[in-house]
Each structure stands twice: as C-alpha cells, then as structure tokens.
GROMACS .gro file of C-alpha atoms in nm:
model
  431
    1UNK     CA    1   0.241   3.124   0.154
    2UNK     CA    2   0.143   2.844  -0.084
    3UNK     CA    3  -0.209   2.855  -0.254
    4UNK     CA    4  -0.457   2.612  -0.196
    5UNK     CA    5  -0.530   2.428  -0.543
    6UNK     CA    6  -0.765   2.143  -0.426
    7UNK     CA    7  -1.099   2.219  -0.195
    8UNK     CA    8  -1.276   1.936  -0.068
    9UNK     CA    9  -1.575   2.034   0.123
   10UNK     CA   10  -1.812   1.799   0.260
   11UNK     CA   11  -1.817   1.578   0.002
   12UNK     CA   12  -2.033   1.207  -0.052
   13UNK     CA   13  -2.046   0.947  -0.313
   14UNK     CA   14  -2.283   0.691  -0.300
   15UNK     CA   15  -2.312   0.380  -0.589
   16UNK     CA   16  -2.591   0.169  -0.619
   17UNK     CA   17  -2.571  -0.207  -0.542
   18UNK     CA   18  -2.695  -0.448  -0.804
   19UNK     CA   19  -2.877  -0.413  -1.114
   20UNK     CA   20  -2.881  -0.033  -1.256
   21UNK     CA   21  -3.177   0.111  -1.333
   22UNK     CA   22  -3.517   0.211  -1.241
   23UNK     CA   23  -3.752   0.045  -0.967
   24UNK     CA   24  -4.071   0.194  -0.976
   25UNK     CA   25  -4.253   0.485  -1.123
   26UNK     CA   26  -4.350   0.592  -0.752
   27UNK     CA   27  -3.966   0.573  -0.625
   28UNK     CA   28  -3.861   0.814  -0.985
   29UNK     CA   29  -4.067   1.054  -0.916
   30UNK     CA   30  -3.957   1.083  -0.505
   31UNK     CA   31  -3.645   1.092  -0.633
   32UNK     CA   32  -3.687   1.369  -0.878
   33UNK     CA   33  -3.860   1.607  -0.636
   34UNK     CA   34  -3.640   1.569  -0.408
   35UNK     CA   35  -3.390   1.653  -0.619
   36UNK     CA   36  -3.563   1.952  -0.753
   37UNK     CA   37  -3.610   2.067  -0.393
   38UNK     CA   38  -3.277   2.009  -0.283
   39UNK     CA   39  -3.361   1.722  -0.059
   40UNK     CA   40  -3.216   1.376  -0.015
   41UNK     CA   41  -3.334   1.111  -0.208
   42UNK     CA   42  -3.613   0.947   0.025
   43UNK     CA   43  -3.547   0.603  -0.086
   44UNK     CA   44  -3.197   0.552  -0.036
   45UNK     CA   45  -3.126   0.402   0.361
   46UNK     CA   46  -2.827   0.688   0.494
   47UNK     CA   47  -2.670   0.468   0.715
   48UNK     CA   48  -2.481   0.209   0.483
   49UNK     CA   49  -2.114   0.212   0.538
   50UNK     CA   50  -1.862   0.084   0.291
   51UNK     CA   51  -1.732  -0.196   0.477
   52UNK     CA   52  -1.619  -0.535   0.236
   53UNK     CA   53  -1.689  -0.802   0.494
   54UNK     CA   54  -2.001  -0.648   0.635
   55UNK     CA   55  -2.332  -0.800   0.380
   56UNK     CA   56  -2.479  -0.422   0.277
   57UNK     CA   57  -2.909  -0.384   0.402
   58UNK     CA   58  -2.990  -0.202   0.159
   59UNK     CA   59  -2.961  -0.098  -0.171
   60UNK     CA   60  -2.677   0.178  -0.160
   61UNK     CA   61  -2.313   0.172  -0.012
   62UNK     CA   62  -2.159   0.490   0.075
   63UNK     CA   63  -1.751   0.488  -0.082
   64UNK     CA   64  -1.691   0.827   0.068
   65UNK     CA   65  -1.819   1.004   0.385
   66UNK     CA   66  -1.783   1.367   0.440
   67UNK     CA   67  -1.453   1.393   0.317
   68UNK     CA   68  -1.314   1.784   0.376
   69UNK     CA   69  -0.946   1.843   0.248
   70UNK     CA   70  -0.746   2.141   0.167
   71UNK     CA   71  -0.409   2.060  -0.074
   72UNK     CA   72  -0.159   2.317  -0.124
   73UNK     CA   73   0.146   2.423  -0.440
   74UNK     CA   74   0.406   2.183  -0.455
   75UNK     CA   75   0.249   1.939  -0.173
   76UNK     CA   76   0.314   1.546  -0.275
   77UNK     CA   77   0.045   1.412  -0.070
   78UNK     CA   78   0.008   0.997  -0.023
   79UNK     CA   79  -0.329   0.834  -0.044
   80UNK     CA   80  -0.372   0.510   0.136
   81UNK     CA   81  -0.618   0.274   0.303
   82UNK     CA   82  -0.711  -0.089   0.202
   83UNK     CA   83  -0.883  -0.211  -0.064
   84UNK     CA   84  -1.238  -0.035  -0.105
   85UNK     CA   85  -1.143   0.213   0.159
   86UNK     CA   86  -1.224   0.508  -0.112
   87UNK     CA   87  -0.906   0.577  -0.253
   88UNK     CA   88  -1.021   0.521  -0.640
   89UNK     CA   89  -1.349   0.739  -0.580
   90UNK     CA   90  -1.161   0.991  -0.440
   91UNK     CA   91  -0.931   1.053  -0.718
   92UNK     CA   92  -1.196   1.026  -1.014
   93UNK     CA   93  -1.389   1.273  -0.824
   94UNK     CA   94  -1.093   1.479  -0.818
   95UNK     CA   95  -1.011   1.402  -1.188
   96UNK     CA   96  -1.410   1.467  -1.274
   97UNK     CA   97  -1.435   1.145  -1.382
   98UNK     CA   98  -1.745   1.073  -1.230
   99UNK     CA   99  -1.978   1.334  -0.965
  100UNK     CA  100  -2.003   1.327  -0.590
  101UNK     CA  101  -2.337   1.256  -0.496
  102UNK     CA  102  -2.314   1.553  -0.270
  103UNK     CA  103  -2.055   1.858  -0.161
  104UNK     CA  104  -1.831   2.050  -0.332
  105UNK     CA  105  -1.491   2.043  -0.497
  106UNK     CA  106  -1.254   2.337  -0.636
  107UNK     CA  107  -0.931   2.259  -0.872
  108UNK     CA  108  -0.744   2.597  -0.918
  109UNK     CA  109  -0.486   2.480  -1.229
  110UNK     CA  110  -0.442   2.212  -1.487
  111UNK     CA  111  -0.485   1.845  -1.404
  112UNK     CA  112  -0.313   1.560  -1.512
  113UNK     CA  113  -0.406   1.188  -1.409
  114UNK     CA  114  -0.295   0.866  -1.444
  115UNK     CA  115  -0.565   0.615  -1.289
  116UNK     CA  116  -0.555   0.310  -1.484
  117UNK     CA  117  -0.425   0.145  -1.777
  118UNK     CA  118  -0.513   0.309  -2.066
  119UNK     CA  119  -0.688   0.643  -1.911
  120UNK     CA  120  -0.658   0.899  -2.145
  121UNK     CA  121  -0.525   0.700  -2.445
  122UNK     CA  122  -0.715   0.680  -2.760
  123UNK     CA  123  -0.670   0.287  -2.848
  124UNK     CA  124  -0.686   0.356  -3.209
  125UNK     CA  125  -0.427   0.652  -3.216
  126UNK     CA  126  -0.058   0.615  -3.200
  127UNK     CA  127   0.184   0.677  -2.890
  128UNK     CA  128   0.276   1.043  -3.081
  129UNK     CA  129  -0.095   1.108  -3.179
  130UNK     CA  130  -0.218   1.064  -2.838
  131UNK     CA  131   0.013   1.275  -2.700
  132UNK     CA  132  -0.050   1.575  -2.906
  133UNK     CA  133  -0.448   1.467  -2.782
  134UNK     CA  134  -0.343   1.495  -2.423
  135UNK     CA  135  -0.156   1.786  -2.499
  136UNK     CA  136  -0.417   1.960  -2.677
  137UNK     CA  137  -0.690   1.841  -2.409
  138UNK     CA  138  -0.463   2.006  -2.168
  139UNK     CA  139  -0.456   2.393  -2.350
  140UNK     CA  140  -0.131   2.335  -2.460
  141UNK     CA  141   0.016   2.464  -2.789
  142UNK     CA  142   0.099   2.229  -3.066
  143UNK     CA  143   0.462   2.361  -3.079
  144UNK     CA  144   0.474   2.329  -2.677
  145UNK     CA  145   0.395   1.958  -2.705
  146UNK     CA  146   0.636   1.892  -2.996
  147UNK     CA  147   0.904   2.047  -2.756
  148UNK     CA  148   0.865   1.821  -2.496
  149UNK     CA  149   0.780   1.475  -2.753
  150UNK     CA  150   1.145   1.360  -2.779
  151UNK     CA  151   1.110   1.359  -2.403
  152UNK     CA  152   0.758   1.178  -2.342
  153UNK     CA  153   0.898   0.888  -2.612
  154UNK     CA  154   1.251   0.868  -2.445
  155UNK     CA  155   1.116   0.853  -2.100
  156UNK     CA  156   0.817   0.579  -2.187
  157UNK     CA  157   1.063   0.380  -2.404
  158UNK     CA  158   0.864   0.329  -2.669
  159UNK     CA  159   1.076   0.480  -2.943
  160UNK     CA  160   1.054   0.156  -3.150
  161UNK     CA  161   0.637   0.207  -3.139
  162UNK     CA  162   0.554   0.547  -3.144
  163UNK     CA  163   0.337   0.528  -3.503
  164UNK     CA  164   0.175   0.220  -3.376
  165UNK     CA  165  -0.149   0.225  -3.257
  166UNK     CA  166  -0.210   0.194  -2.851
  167UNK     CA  167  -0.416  -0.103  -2.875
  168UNK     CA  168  -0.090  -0.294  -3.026
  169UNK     CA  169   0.075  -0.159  -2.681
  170UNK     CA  170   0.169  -0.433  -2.358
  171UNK     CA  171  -0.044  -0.292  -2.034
  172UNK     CA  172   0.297  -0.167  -1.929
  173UNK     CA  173   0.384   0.008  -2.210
  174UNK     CA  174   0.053   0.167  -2.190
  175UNK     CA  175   0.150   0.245  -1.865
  176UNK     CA  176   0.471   0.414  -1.927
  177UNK     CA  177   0.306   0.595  -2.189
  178UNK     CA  178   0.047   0.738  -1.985
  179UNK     CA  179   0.290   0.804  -1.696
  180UNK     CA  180   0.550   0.992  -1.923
  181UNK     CA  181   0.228   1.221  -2.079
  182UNK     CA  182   0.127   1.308  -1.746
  183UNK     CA  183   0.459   1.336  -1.599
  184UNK     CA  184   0.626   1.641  -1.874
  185UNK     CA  185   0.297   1.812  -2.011
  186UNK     CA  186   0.250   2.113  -1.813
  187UNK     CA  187  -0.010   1.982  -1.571
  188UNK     CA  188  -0.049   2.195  -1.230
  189UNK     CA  189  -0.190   1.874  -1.061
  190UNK     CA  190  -0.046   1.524  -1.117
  191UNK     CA  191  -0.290   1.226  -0.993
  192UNK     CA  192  -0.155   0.901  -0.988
  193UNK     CA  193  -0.314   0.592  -0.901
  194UNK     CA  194  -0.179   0.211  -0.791
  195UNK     CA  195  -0.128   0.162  -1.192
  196UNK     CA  196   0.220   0.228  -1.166
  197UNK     CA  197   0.237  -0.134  -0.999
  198UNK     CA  198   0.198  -0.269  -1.330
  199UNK     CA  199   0.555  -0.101  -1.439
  200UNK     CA  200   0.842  -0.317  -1.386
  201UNK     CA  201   1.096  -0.212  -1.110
  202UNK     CA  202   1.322  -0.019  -1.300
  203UNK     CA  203   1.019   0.220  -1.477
  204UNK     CA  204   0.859   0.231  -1.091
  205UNK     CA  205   1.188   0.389  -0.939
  206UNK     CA  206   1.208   0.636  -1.224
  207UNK     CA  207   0.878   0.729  -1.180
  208UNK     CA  208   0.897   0.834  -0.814
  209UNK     CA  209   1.219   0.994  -0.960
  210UNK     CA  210   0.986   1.205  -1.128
  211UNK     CA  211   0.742   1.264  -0.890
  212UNK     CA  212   0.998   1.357  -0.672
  213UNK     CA  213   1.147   1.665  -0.923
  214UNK     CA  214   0.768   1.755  -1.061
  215UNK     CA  215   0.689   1.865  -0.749
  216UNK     CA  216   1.017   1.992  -0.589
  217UNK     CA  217   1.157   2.182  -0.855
  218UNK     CA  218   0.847   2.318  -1.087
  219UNK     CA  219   0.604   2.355  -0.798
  220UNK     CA  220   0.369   2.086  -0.897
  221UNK     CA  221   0.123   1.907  -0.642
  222UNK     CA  222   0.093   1.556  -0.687
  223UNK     CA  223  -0.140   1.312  -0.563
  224UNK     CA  224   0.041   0.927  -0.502
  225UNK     CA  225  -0.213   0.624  -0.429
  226UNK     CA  226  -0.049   0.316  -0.386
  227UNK     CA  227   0.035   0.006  -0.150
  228UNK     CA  228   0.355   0.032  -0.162
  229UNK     CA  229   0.441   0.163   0.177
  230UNK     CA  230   0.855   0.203   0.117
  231UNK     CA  231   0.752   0.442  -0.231
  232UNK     CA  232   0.501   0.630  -0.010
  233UNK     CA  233   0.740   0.731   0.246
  234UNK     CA  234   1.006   0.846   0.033
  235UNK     CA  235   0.795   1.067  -0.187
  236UNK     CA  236   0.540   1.209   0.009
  237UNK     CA  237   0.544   1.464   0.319
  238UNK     CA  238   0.164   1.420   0.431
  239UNK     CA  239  -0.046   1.107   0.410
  240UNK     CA  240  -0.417   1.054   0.395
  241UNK     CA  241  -0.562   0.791   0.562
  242UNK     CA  242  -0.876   0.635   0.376
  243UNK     CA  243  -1.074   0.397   0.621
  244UNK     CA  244  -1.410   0.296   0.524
  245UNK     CA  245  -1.483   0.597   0.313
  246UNK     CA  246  -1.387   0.860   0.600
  247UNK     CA  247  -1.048   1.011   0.665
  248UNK     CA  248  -0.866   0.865   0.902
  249UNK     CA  249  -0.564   1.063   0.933
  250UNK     CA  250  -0.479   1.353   0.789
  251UNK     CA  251  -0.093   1.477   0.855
  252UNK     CA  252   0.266   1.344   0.838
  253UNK     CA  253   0.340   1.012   0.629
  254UNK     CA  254   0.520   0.825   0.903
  255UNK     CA  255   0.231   0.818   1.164
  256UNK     CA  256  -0.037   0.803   0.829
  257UNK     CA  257   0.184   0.511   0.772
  258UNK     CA  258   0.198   0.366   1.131
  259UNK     CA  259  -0.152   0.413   1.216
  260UNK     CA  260  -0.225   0.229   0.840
  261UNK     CA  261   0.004  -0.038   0.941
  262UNK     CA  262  -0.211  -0.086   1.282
  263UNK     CA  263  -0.485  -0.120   1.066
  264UNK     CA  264  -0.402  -0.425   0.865
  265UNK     CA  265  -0.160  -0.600   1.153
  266UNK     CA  266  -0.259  -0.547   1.503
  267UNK     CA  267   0.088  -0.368   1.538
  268UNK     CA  268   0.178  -0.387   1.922
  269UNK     CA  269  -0.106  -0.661   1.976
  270UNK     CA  270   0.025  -1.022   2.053
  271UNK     CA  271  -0.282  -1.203   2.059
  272UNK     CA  272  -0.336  -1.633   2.099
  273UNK     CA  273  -0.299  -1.769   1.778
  274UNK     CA  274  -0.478  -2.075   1.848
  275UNK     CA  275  -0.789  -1.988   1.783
  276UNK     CA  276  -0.725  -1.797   1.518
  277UNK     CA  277  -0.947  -1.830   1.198
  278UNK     CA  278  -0.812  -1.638   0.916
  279UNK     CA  279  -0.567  -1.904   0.863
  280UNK     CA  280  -0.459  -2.123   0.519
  281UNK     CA  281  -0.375  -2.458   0.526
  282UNK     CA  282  -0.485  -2.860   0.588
  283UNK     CA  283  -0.494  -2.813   0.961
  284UNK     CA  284  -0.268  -3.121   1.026
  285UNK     CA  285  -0.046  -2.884   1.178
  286UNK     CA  286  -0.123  -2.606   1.346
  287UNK     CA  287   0.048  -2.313   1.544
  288UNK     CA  288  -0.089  -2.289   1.919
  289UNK     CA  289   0.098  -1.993   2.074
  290UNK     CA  290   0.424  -1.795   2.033
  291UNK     CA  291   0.677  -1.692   2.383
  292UNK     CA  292   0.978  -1.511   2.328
  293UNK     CA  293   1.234  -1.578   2.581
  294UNK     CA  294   1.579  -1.404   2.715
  295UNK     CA  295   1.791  -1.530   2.962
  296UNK     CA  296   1.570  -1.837   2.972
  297UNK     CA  297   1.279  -1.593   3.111
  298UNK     CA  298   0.988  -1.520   2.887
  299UNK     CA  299   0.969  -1.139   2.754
  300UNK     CA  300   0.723  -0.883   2.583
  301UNK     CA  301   1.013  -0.698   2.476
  302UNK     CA  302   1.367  -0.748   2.378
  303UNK     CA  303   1.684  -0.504   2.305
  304UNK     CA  304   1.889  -0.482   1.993
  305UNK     CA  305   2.147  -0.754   2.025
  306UNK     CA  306   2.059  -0.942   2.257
  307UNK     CA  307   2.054  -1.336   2.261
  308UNK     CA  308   1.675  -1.454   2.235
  309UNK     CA  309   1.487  -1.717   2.122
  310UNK     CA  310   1.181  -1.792   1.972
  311UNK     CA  311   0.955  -2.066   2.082
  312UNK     CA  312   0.692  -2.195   1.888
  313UNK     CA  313   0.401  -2.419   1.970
  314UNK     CA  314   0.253  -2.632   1.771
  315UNK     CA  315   0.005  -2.931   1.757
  316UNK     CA  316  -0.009  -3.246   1.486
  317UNK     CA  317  -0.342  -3.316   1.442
  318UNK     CA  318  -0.340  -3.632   1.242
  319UNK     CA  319  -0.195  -4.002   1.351
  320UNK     CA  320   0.101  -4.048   1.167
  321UNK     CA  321   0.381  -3.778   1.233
  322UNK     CA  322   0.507  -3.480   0.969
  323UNK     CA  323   0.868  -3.547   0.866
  324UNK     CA  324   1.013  -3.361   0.557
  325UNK     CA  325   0.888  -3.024   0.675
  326UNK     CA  326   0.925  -2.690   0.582
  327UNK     CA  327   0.888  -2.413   0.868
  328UNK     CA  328   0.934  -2.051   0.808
  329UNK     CA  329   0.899  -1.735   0.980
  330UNK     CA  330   0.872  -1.423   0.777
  331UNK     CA  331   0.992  -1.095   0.890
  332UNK     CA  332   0.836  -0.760   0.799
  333UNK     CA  333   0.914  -0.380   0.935
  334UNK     CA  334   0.646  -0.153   1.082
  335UNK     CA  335   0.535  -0.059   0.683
  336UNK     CA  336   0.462  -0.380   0.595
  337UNK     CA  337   0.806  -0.421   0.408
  338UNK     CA  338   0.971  -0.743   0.410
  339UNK     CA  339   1.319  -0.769   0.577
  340UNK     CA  340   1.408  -1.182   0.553
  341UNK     CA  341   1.312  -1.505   0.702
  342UNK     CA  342   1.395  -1.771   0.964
  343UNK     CA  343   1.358  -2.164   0.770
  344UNK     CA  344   1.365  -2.476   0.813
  345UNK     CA  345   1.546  -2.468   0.432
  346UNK     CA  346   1.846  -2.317   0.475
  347UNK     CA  347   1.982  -2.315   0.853
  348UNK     CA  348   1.872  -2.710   0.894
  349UNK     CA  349   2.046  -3.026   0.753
  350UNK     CA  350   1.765  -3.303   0.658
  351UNK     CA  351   1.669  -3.511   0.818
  352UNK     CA  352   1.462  -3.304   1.067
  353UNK     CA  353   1.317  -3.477   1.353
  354UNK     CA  354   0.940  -3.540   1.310
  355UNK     CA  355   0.621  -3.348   1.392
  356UNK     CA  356   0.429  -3.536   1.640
  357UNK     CA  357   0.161  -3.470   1.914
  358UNK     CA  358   0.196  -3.160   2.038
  359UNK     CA  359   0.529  -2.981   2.125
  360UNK     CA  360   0.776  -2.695   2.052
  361UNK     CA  361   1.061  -2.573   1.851
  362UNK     CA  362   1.302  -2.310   1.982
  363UNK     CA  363   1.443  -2.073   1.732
  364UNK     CA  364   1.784  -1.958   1.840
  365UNK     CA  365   1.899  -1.610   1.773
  366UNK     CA  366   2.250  -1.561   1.967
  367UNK     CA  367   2.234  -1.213   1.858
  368UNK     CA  368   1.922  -0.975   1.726
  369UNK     CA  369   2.027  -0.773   1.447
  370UNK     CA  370   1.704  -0.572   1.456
  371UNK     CA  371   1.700  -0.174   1.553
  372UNK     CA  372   1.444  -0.035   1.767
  373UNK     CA  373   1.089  -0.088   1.676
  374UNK     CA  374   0.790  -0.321   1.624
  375UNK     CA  375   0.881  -0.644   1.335
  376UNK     CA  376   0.583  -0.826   1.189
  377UNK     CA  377   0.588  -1.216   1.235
  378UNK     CA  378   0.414  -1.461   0.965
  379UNK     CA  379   0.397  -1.846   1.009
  380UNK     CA  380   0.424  -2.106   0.771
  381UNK     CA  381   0.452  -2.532   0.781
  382UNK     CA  382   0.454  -2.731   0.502
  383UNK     CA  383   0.542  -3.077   0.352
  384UNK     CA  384   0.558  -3.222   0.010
  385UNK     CA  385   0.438  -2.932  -0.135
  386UNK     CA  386   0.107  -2.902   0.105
  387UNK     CA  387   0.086  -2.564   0.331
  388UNK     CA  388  -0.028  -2.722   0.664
  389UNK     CA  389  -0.049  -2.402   0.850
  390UNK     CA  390  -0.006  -2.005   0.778
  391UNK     CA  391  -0.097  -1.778   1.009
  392UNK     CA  392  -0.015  -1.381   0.871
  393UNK     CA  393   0.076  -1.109   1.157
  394UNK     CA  394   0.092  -1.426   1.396
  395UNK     CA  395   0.338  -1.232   1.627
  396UNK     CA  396   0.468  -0.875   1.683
  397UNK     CA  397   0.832  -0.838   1.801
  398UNK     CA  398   0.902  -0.536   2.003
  399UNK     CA  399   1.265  -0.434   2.015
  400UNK     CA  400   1.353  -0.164   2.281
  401UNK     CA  401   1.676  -0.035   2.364
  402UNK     CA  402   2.005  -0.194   2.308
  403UNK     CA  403   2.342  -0.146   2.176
  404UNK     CA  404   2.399  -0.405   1.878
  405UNK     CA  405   2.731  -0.204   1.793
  406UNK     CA  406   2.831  -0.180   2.154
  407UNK     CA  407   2.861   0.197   2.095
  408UNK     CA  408   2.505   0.245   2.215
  409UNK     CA  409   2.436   0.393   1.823
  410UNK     CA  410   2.228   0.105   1.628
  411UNK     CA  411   2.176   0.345   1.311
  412UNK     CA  412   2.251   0.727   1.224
  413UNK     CA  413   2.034   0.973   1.300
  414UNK     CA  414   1.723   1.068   1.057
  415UNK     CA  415   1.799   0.677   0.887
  416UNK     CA  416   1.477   0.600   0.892
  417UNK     CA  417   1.388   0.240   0.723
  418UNK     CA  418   1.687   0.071   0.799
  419UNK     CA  419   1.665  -0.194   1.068
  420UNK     CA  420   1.849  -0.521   0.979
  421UNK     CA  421   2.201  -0.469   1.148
  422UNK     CA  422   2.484  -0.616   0.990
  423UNK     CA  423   2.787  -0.774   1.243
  424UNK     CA  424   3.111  -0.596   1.128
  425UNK     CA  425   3.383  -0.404   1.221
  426UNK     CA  426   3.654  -0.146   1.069
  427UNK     CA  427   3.967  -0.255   1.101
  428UNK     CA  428   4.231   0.078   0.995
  429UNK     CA  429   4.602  -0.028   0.948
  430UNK     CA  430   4.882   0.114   1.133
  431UNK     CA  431   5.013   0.442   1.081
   0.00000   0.00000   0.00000
C-alpha cells in the first residue's frame, strides 16, 4: 500500500485587502492575545468568501477554506479551478512558501517546485551555479548533482548559456531551467504550477513527457496546476477541483474535468441568448436565439451523422444594413478544447446577402461528424474589422446516439478525446 506523503488537515489562508500594516494600537493588541490564547483574531469578519466578482465587506478575503487532502507515492494529481479559485495558495502552502493562517500540513520526503518564473533561481548565478544551489538546497551531494548536470543543461537547452548569469536568461529559458532542476534532482514531490504555459509547444510536450516517467517509473508524486484541460487529462489520474477556496471535487480527472467544464460553460444548459450580457461587440448586430433542427423539426438532441442544421437568429440594430460580414461559429469539446469552426470565410463566395432587420441564417450540416457528447458553441459577427457581436458558450450541442460509420462504432473503445469523425472508407484490392 502506498504511503501518504502530503496531509492536509483543516487548513485556512486568509490575506488582507488593501494597505498592509497596522490599524490601531487597540486592534494589535486583540490580535496578539488572541493569538497567545489560541483564539481567532476578533477583528477579522469570518464570513468573506473569495469570490472575484463579488465587492469583499470587509477587510479580509479567505483564498482557502478548510481544505483536508491526503496524497499518496507515485500519485500525479491535477489541480484546477478558475482564476483566484486557490490553486496558487495551495501550492505555496504546500511548498512553505508562505503559512496557512490556520490547520496543519505534513510533507513526508523532498520537495521540488516550480511555481513561477524564476522560483528558485539566483538571478545573479549562472544556469550551472544555480543548479548545484538547488541541488545543495535539496541534501544532495555535490558529486550527485554533477552526475545528473549534463542532463539538467541538455534537457533545458541552454548549453550555449550555462556560465551566464540567469538574469541574462528569456522568461522561457528561465523556465526550462527551472523545470529541468526540478524535473532530474532527486525530489520526492514535484509541484508544478501554470508556468509551464510560458514554454513553447515543443518544451510543454516534453515536459508532461517527464511528468509522466517521474512519477511512473521512480515513484515520484507530482502535483500539475494548469488550464490546459487536454495536458491535465493525459497526465493525471485524480483531479482536484478548486472553487472559491473550497474543494470541489476530489476523485477521477474526467468527472474533475466535466464538473470544471460545467463550471465555466453551463455544459448541458441552452439558455436565451438574447438577453445575454456578458457579450463583446458594437451591438449593431446581435444574436437573438439559437434552434437546431432535423428533419425540418426542431431538436434538443441530435445523433452522430445525421443531417442537421443550425439556425441562427439575429437582429440589425442600426438603419443601414451589414454587408461584407464575417460570421463564425466556434466549436469546442466538453474540456474546453477547440475542435474547428463554421464561417462565413471559407464555405461562402462574396458577395453575401446583407444583414437587415431581423432574420435568420441556416447553417447546413448534411452530415455531423461529431461522436457522442456535449460540443461548446461560440458566436461571432463582424465587418470591416469591427466585432459586432460575440457571445462565448452561446449554445451547447448534445449528440446522442448514432452511427456516423454505419457500423454503429463512431470511435474505439477507451479513445477518449477524439470526436471529430472523418468521412472515409478502406478500399482492399482483390486477392
């Protein structure tokens, strides 16, 4: 049975809002004896939540809420939640980069982390100086680090500027750097934050690469944060679900992943777009309302390769009509990944026929190459350069059923993350 080499019990972090430092004499001393006696601090309101859109009452914001996790050897464990959700706090309270304001956590091991550019890095040392720092800050040996040097430099790709100093280095050099030091020193516990999203594609696949053999062949538990939904899934075996400083969800990555997805874009919840709000654009032309339609009938749902269409809505709100147009629908998966688009651009010969008043435009698809699932629908208008209207998670396309193939198989089994279906055939010569 695996050991457990990260305890989380109970565990808070509150930050103060606005200016830092004291208020009154009065409100120093409260908070001292109740310190001293073990108390909470008497001037700090307890029911703040960390919410961005919601204006904070007070004075405090609570980034994480009674957080209690157990991680085990050799787990790869995703971390993932939007933006000020907790993720960051979590990990430099795991990395004892800063406190938590209350609970208790055990690390059984070394740990290694990567949270930002430059953590770790010396800017005045060289690449090979601040690896034998890391090193050294790690227990290792001196000849244990020069073992495993030719691998940290190779691996960074920084061969040509390993005796120049760090602050000479691009943010992703520093990155690859501090990725490759983390990575082969003989850390127990590898924490990685989002930084790897300043890598370019080629470093970020290696990385998971990495990741991947870290913790599958030596043992090693490693911690992934990142937004990257695709890199999540193929890494890790159990996500965490950070919402508002509280876990969410705590178990396998696909439903972490689905219920994260829900989140952000009302998965399985067509709603009117005409009122919608959190829009961009001029407003000269705007979306009203979305049907799908098979068989001429409208539909909530639709199976894999069958002949729909898409009928969008619209109104012109402005007296002289919209010619020269641009109209796109994006297509995303369940994970937020994007699979293609429908436009104006490349299935239309110019001249289109104008905008005007209010009306409709069918979108003919004779036959849906999607597999079963939910697809993510964002709309977009524009002329001359202007965005008129875009309206993100605008529709949610439910595809049930089918047989694209005609075989009633759309994909093989366990193929999880592939649902554009190409039209083809095999063709074998006689024998």
């Amino acid at each position: 049975m695996a050991k457990t080499v990260i305890q989380v019990e109970e565990v808070w972090k509150r930050y103060r809002l606005g200016v830092i430092g004291a208020t009154t004499l009065r409100d120093e001393l409260k908070r001292l004896g109740a310190k001293l006696r073990n108390k909470e601090d008497p001037t700090v309101p307890l029911d703040e939540s960390n919410h961005l859109n919601h204006k904070a009452k007070g004075s405090y914001v609570w980034a994480l809420q009674n957080i209690n996790l157990e991680i085990k050897e050799g787990e790869v464990i995703g971390i993932i939640g939007k933006n000020g959700a907790g993720k960051s706090t979590l990990l430099k309270i795991l990395s004892k980069i800063t406190a938590p304001t209350s609970g208790c956590v055990k690390i059984r091991g070394r740990m290694a982390s990567l949270l930002e550019v430059g953590t770790g890095m010396h800017p005045e040392l060289t690449g090979i100086e601040n690896i034998y720092l890391n090193g050294a800050i790690l227990g290792m040996s001196r000849r244990e680090i020069k073992e495993k040097l030719d691998d940290i430099i190779d691996f960074a790709g920084i061969a040509k500027y390993a005796d120049t100093p760090v602050k000479r280095y691009s943010s992703g050099m520093g990155v690859r750097l501090g990725f490759a030091v983390a990575a082969f020193l003989e850390a127990d516990i590898l924490i990685v934050d989002e930084v790897l999203a300043v890598g370019d594609v080629e470093f970020q696949k290696r990385a998971v690469g990495k990741m991947k053999e870290v913790s599958s062949r030596q043992g090693r538990t490693v911690l992934f944060v990142s937004h990257n939904m695709a890199s999540i899934q193929s890494l890790c075996q159990r996500g965490i679900l950070l919402h508002q400083g509280k876990v969410a969800f705590d178990g396998p990555v696909t439903p972490c992943i689905e219920q994260y997805v829900g989140l952000n874009n009302r998965m399985g919840q067509n709603e009117s777009i005409r009122t919608r709000t959190d829009r961009e654009g001029d407003g000269r032309v705007r979306f009203t309302s979305i049907e799908l339609l098979s068989n001429q009938s409208v539909c909530t749902t639709v199976a894999s390769g069958a002949h729909v269409t898409l009928r969008l809505y619209y109104t012109v709100n402005h007296s002289n009509p919209i010619s020269d147009y641009d109209l796109c629908v994006n297509l995303y998966d369940k994970v937020g990944d994007f699979l293609g688009y429908l436009t104006t651009m490349t299935a239309c010969t110019p001249p289109l026929p104008e905008l005007k008043g209010s009306g409709y435009i069918d979108i003919d698809i004779p036959k849906l190459p999607l597999s079963e699932g939910i697809y993510r629908m964002d709309l977009y208008v524009a002329s001359k350069g202007q965005i008129h209207d875009y309206v993100e998670n605008a529709f949610n396309l439910v595809v049930s059923g089918g047989s694209f193939y005609g075989t009633e198989r759309n994909s093989r089994p366990y193929w999880y993350g592939r649902h554009v279906l190409i039209d083809y055939k095999f063709i074998f010569p006689d024998t």
